[in-house]
Coordinates of C-alpha atoms in Angstrom, one line a residue:
X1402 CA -180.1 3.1 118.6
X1403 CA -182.6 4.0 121.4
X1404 CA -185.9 6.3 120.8
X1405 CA -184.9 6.3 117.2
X1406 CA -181.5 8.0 117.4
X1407 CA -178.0 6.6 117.4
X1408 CA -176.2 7.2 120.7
X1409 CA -173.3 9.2 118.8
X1410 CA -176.3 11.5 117.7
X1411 CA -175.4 15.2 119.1
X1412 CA -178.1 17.0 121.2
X1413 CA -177.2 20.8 122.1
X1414 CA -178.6 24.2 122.3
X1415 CA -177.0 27.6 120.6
X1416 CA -176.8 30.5 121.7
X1417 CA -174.9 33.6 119.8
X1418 CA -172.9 36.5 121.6
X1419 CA -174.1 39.8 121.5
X1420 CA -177.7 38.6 122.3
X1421 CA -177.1 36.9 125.5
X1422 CA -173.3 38.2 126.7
X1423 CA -173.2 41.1 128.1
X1424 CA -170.6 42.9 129.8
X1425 CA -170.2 45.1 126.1
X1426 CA -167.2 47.1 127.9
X1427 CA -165.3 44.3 129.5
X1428 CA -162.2 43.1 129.7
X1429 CA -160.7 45.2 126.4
X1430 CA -164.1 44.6 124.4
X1431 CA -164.2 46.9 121.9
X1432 CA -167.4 48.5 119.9
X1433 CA -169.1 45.8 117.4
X1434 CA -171.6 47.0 114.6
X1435 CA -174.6 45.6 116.7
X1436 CA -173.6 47.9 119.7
X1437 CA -173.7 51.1 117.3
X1438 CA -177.0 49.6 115.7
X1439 CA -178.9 48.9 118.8
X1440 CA -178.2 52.8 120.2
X1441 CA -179.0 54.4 117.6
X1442 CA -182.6 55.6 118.1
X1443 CA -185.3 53.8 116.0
X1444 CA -183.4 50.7 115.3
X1445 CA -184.9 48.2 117.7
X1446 CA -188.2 47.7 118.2
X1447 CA -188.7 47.7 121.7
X1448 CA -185.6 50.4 122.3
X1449 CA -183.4 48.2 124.0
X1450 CA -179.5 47.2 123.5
X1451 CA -177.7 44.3 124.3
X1452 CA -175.4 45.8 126.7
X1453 CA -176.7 43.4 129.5
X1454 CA -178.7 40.3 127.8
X1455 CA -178.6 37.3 130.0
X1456 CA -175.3 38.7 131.4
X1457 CA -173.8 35.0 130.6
X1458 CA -170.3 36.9 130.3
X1459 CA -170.4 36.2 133.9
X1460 CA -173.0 33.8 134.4
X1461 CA -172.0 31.3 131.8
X1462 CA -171.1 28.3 134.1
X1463 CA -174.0 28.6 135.5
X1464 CA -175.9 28.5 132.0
X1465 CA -173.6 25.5 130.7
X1466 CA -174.4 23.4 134.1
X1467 CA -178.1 24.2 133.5
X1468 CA -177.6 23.1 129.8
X1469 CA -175.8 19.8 130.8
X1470 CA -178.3 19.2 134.0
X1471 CA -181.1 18.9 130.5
X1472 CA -179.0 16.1 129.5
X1473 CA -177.9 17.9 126.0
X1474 CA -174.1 16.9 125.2
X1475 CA -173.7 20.2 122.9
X1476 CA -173.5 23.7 122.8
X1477 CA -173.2 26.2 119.5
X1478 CA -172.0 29.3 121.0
X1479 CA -170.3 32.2 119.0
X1480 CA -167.2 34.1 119.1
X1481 CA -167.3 37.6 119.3
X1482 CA -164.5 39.1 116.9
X1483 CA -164.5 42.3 119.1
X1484 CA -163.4 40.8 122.0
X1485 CA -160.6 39.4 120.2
X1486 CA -159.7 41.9 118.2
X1487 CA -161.5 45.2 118.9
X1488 CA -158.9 47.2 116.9
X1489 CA -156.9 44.4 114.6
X1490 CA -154.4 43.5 117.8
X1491 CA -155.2 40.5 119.8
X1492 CA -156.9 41.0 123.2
X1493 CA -155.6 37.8 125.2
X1494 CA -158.1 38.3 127.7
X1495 CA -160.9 38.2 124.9
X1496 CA -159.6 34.7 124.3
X1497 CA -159.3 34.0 127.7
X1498 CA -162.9 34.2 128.4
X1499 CA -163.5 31.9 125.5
X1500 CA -160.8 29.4 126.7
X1501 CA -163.3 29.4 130.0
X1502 CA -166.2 29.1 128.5
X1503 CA -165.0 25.8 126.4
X1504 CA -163.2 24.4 129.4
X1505 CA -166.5 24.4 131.2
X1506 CA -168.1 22.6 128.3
X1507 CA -166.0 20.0 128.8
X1508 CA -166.2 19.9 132.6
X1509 CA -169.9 19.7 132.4
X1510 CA -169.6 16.8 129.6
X1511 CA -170.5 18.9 127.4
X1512 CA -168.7 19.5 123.6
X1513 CA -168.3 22.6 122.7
X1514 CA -169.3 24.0 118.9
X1515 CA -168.1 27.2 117.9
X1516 CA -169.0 30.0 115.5
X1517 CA -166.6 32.5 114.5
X1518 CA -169.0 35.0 113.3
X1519 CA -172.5 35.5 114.4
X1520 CA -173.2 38.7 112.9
X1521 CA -170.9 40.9 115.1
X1522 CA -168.5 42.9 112.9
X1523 CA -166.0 45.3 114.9
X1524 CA -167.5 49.1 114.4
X1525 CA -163.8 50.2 113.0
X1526 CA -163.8 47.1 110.2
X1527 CA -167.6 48.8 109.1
X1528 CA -165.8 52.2 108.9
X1529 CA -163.4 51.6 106.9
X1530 CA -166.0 49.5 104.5
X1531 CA -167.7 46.5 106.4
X1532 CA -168.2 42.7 104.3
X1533 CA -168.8 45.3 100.7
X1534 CA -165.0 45.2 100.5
X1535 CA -162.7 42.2 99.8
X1536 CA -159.9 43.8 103.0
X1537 CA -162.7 42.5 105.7
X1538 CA -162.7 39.0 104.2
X1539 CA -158.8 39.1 105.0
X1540 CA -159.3 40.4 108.3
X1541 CA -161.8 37.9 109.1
X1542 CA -159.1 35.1 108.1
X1543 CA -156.6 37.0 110.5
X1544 CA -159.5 36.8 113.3
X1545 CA -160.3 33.4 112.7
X1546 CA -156.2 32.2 112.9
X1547 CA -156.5 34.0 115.8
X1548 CA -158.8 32.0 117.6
X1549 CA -157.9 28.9 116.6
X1550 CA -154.8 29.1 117.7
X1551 CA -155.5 29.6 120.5
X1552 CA -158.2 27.6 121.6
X1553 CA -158.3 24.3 119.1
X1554 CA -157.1 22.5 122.0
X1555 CA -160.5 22.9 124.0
X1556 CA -162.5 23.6 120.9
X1557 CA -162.6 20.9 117.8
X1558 CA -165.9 21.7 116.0
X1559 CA -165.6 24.7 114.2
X1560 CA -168.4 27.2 112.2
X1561 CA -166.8 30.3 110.2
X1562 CA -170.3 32.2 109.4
X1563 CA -173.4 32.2 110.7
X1564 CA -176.5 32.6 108.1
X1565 CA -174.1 34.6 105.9
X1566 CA -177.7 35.9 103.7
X1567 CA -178.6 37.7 107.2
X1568 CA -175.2 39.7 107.5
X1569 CA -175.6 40.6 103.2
X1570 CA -179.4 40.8 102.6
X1571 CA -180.7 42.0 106.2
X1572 CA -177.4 44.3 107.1
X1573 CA -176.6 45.7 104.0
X1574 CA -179.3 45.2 101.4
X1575 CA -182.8 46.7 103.3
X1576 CA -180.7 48.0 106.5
X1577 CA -183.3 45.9 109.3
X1578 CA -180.0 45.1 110.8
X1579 CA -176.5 46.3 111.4
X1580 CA -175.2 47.9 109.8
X1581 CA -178.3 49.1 108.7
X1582 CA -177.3 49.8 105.3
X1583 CA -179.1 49.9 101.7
X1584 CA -176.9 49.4 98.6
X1585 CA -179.3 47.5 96.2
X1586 CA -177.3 44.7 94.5
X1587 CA -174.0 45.5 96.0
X1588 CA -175.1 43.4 98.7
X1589 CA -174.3 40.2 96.8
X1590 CA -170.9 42.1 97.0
X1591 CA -170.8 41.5 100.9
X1592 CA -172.3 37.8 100.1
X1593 CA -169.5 37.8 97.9
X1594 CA -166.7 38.6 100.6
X1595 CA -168.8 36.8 103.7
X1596 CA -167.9 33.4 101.5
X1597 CA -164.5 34.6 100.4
X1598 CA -163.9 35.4 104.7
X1599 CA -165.2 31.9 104.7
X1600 CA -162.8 30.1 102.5
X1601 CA -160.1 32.1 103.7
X1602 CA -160.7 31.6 107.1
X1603 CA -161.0 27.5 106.6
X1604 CA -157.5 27.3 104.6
X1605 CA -155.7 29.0 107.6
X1606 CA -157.4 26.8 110.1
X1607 CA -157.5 23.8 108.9
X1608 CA -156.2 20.8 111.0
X1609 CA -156.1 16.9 111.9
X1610 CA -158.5 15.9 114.3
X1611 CA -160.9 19.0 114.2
X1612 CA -164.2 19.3 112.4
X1613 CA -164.7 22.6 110.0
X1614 CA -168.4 23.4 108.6
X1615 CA -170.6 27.0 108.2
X1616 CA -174.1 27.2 108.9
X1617 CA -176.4 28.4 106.5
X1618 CA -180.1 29.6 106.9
X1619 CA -181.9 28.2 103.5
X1620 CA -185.6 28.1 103.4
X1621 CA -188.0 26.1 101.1
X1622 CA -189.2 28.6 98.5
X1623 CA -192.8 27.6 97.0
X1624 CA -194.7 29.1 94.2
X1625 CA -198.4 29.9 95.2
X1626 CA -199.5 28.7 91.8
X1627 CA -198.3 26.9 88.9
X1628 CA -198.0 30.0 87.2
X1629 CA -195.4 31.0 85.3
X1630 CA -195.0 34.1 86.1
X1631 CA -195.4 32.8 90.5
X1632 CA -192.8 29.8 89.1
X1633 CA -190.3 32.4 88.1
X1634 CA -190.8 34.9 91.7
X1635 CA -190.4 31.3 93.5
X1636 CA -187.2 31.0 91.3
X1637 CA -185.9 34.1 92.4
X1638 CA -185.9 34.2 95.5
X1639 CA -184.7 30.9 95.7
X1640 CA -181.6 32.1 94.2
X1641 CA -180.8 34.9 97.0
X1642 CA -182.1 32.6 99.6
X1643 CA -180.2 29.2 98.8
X1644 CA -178.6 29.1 95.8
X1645 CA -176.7 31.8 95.8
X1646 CA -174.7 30.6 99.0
X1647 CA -175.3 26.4 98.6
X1648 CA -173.8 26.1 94.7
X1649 CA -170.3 28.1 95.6
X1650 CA -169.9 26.3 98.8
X1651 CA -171.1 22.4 97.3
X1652 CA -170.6 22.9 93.7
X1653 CA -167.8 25.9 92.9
X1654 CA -170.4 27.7 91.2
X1655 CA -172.5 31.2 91.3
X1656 CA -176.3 30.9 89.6
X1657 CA -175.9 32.7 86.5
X1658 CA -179.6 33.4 86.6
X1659 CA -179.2 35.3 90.1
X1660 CA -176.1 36.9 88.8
X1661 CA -178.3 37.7 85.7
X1662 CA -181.3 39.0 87.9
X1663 CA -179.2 41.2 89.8
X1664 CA -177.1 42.9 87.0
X1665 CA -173.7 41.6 88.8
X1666 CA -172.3 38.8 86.3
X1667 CA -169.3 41.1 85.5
X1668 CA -168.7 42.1 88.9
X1669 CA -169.0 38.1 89.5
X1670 CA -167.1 37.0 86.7
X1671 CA -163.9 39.3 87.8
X1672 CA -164.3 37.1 91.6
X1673 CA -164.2 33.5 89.7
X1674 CA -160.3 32.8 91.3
X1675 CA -162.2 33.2 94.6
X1676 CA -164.2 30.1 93.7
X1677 CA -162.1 26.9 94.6
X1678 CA -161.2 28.7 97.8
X1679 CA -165.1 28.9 98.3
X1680 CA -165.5 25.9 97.2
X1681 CA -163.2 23.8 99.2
X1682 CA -164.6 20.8 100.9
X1683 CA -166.3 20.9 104.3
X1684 CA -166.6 18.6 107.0
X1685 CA -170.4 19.4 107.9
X1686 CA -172.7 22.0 106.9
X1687 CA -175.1 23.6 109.7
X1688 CA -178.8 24.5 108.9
X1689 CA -180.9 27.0 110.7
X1690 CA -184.4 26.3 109.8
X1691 CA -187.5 28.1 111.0
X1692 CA -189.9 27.9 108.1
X1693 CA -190.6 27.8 104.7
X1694 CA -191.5 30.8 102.3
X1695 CA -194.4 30.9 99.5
X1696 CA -194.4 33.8 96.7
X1697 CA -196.5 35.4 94.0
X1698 CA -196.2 37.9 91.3
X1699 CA -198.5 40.8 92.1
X1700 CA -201.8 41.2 90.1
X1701 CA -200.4 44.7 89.6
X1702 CA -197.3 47.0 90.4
X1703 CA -196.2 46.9 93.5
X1704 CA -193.9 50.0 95.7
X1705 CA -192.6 47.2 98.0
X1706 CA -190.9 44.4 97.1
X1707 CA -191.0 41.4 99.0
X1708 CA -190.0 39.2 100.9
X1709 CA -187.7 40.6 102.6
X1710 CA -186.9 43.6 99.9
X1711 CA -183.4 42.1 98.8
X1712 CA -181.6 43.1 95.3
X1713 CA -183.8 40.6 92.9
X1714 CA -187.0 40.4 94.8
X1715 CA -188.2 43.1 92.7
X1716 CA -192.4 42.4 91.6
X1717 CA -192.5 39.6 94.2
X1718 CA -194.8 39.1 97.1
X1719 CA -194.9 36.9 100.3
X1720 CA -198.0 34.6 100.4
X1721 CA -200.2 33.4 103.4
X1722 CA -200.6 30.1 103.0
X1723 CA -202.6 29.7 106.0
X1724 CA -200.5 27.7 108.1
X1725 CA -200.7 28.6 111.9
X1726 CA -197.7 31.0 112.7
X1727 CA -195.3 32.2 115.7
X1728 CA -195.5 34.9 117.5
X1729 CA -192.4 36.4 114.6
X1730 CA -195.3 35.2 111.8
X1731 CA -193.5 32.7 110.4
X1732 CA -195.6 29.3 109.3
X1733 CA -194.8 26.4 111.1
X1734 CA -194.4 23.3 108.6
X1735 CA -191.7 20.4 110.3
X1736 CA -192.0 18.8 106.4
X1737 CA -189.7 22.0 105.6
X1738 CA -187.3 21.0 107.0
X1739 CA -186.8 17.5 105.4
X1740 CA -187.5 19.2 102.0
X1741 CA -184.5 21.9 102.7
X1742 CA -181.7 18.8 104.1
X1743 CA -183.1 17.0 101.0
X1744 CA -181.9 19.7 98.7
X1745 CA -178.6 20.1 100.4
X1746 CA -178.0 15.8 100.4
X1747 CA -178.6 16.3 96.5
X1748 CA -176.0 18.7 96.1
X1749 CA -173.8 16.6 98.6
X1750 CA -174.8 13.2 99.3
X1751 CA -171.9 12.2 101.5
X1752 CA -171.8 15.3 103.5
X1753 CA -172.6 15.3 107.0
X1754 CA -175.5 17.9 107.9
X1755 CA -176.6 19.4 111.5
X1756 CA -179.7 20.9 112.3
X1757 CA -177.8 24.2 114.1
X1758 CA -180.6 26.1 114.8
X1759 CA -184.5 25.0 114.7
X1760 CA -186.7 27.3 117.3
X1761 CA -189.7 29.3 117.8
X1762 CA -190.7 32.7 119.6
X1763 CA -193.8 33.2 121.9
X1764 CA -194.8 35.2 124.7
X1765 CA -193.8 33.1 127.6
X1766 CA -195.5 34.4 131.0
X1767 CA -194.5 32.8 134.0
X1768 CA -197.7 31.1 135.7
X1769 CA -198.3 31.9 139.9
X1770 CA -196.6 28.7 140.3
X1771 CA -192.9 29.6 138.6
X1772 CA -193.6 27.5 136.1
X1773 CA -193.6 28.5 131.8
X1774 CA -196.3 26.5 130.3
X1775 CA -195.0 26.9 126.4
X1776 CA -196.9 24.4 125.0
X1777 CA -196.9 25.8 121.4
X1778 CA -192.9 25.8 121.6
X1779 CA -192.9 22.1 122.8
X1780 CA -194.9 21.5 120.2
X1781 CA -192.8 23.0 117.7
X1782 CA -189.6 21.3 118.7
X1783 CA -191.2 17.8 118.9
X1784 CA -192.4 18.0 115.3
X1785 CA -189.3 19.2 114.3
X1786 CA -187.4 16.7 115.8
X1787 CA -189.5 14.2 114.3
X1788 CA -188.3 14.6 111.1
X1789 CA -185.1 14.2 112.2
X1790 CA -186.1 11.0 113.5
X1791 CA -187.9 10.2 110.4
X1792 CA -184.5 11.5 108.4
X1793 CA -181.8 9.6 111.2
X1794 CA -184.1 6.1 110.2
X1795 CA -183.6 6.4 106.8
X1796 CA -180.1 6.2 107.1
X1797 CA -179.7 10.1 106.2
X1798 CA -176.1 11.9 107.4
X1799 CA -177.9 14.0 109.6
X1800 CA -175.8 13.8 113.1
X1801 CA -176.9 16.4 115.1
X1802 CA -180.0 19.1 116.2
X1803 CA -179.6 22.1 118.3
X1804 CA -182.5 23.8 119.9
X1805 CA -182.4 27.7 119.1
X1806 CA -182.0 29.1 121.9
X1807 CA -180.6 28.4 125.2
X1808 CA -181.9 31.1 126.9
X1809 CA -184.5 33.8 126.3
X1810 CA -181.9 36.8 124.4
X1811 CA -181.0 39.7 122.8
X1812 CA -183.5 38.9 119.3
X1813 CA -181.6 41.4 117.3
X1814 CA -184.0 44.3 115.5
X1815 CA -187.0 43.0 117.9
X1816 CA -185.1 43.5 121.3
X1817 CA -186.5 41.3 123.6
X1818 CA -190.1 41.3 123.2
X1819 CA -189.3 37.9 121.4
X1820 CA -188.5 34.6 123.3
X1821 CA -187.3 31.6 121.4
X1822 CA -185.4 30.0 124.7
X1823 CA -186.1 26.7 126.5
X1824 CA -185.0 28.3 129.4
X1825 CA -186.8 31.4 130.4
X1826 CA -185.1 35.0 131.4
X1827 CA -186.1 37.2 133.6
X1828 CA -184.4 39.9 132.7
X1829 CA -184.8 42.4 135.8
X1830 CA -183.4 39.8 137.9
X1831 CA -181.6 37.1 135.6
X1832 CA -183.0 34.4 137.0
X1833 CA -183.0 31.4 134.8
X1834 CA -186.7 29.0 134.7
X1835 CA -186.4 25.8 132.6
X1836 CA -189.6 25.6 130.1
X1837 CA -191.3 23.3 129.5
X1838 CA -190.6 22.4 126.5
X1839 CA -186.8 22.0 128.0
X1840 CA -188.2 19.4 130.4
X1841 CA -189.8 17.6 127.2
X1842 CA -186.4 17.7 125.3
X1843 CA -184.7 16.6 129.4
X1844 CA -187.0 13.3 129.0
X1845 CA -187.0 12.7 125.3
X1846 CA -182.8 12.5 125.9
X1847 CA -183.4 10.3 128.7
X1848 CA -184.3 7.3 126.7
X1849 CA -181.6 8.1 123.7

């Protein structure tokens, strides 16, 4: 063990496809429900699309060179199901690019980590219903077969969802992102299927000598007082946040007080055959954490709910706690993150955990000199990966961290006034500047 991690430890970066691909039209892609989202007018806040990005479609050796020239071993990237299968046949030369992309991975030394879905649902699979009915969660296992078959020879580290309480809560249930739709509670409908897709997806795939895991977004949820009434808001959105997707997946099991909350325990109860398939053991679990949450009940009635106005949040309010924030608002507190892999080791003690996406936003500017001088973000990380340090010492089954992102992207409803990259884009030009807090992370892995 040198600087406090094992050398087996995994080191990467993650990127996801529709913000930083490109090339939308290319090579039999067809329409995703990010593409109809991002053109339609209103949707994004800066009024921009991700039908260039970073371009890594065709720039991605490049990128992965720069990634393995940091001295990272990793990299998360995701799949996008409508280059496979724009229209339910399979595009070879979808799979193709893939089957490039992983083979220069492993040229560079690099291992390659791939998500199946990272939010990009094929336009015709939302018309004819999207993640509210149970048909997508088959197609998603014939996608996912897909794939695997043909790249588990370059690829052995697998993710079926990405933050599956995005794609329910944020594209169904207040409509901030694709599909942009509000249905109330039948968005624990979609959570629902995005699981059932899940466990699906994981009995087709399943094989010797290949790792199988999802990665989940769970946030620690604090009540601003010991009040009952700011004990039970905390408790509720705990539910939607983390127990609503951690007990099916750990412990074959919905929260019959979210179910309750939400007025869906029949609708649940009819689903409980889906369970063990849900439920089925995984090799890892991925966390995405960015920060914690702290809720109140309002002093009075309230028109909004909060927060992040999903089915149950009903009469509860986001708190500032003071902390300093991001440039997205979110508090900054490392100790989260140990408190959130805590609560996941209880549920599973002997299941090994990865830090799959831990970042921060600011505007970058690029100094005379051609340098990025992000100290905040440097900051950020190294606190972040001291607790993993901390966590890694204590002989916790944490094995891996990736830095979120790569590269300056596509940041979905905020376009891209928002950078979370270690290496800056300039998007005019699409030339690439390592941060500084990528030539932090570059000397910090020189001594592991």
């Amino acid at each position: 063990m040198t600087n406090g991690f094992p050398s087996g430890f995994t080191w990467g970066a993650a990127t996801a496809s529709y913000q930083v691909e490109g090339a939308v039209s290319a090579d039999g892609r067809g329409p995703s429900i990010w593409d109809t989202f991002a053109h339609t007018p209103g949707k994004i806040a800066d009024g921009t699309n991700g039908d260039v990005a970073d371009d890594h479609y065709h720039r991605f050796e490049d990128d992965i060179r720069l990634l393995a020239d940091l001295g990272l071993n990793a990299y998360r990237f995701s799949i996008a199901w409508p280059r496979i299968m724009p229209g339910g046949v399979l595009n070879q030369a979808g799979l193709d690019f893939y089957r490039r992309l992983a083979e220069a991975c492993l040229a560079n030394g690099v291992t390659p980590y791939a998500t199946l879905y990272h939010w990009d649902l094929p336009q015709p699979l939302e018309d004819a219903g999207g993640w509210l009915v149970r048909d997508t969660a088959l197609r998603f296992r014939d996608y996912a077969v897909a794939v695997h078959d043909g790249l588990s020879d370059v690829v052995k580290h697998w993710m079926t969802l990405n933050e599956p309480w995005c794609s329910a809560f944020l594209g169904y249930g207040n409509g901030e992102h694709a599909p942009g739709r509000t249905v109330g509670a039948d968005a624990l409908k979609a959570a629902h299927h995005l699981l059932l897709g899940h466990g699906l997806a994981l009995d087709a795939i399943r094989t010797e000598g290949s790792t199988y895991g999802i990665a989940l977004n769970p946030a620690p949820i604090h009540a601003a007082s010991d009040s009952p009434a700011d004990r039970d808001a905390a408790r509720r959105i705990d539910g939607l946040r983390n127990r609503l997707f951690l007990e099916p997946l750990l412990a074959g099991r919905y929260p019959a007080d979210v179910l309750e909350d939400t007025g869906t325990t029949e609708w649940f109860a009819a689903q409980e055959a889906d369970l063990p398939l849900i439920g089925a053991p995984l090799d890892f679990m991925g966390v995405n954490y960015y920060c914690p949450t702290t809720v109140a009940a309002p002093d009075g009635p309230i028109s909004t709910p909060g927060p992040s106005t999903q089915p149950g949040s009903e009469n509860v309010v986001a708190v500032d706690t003071g902390l300093p924030k991001t440039q997205m608002g979110w508090p900054i507190q490392a100790s989260g993150l140990r408190d959130i892999l805590v609560t996941i080791n209880k549920l599973a003690p002997e299941l090994p955990l990865y830090v799959t996406e831990n970042g921060s936003a600011y505007p970058d500017v690029v100094t005379a000199d051609g340098e990025v001088e992000d100290d905040e973000r440097l900051d950020y990380l190294r606190q972040h990966v001291a607790v993993c340090k901390d966590l890694v010492g204590e002989g916790f089954p944490l094995k891996g961290y990736f830095a979120w992102s790569l590269l300056d992207n596509f940041e979905w409803a905020w376009g891209y006034s928002r950078r979370f990259g270690i290496v800056y884009v300039d998007y005019a030009t699409q030339q690439r500047i390592v941060k500084k807090s990528a030539r932090w992370l570059q000397d910090l892995l020189a001594d592991v």
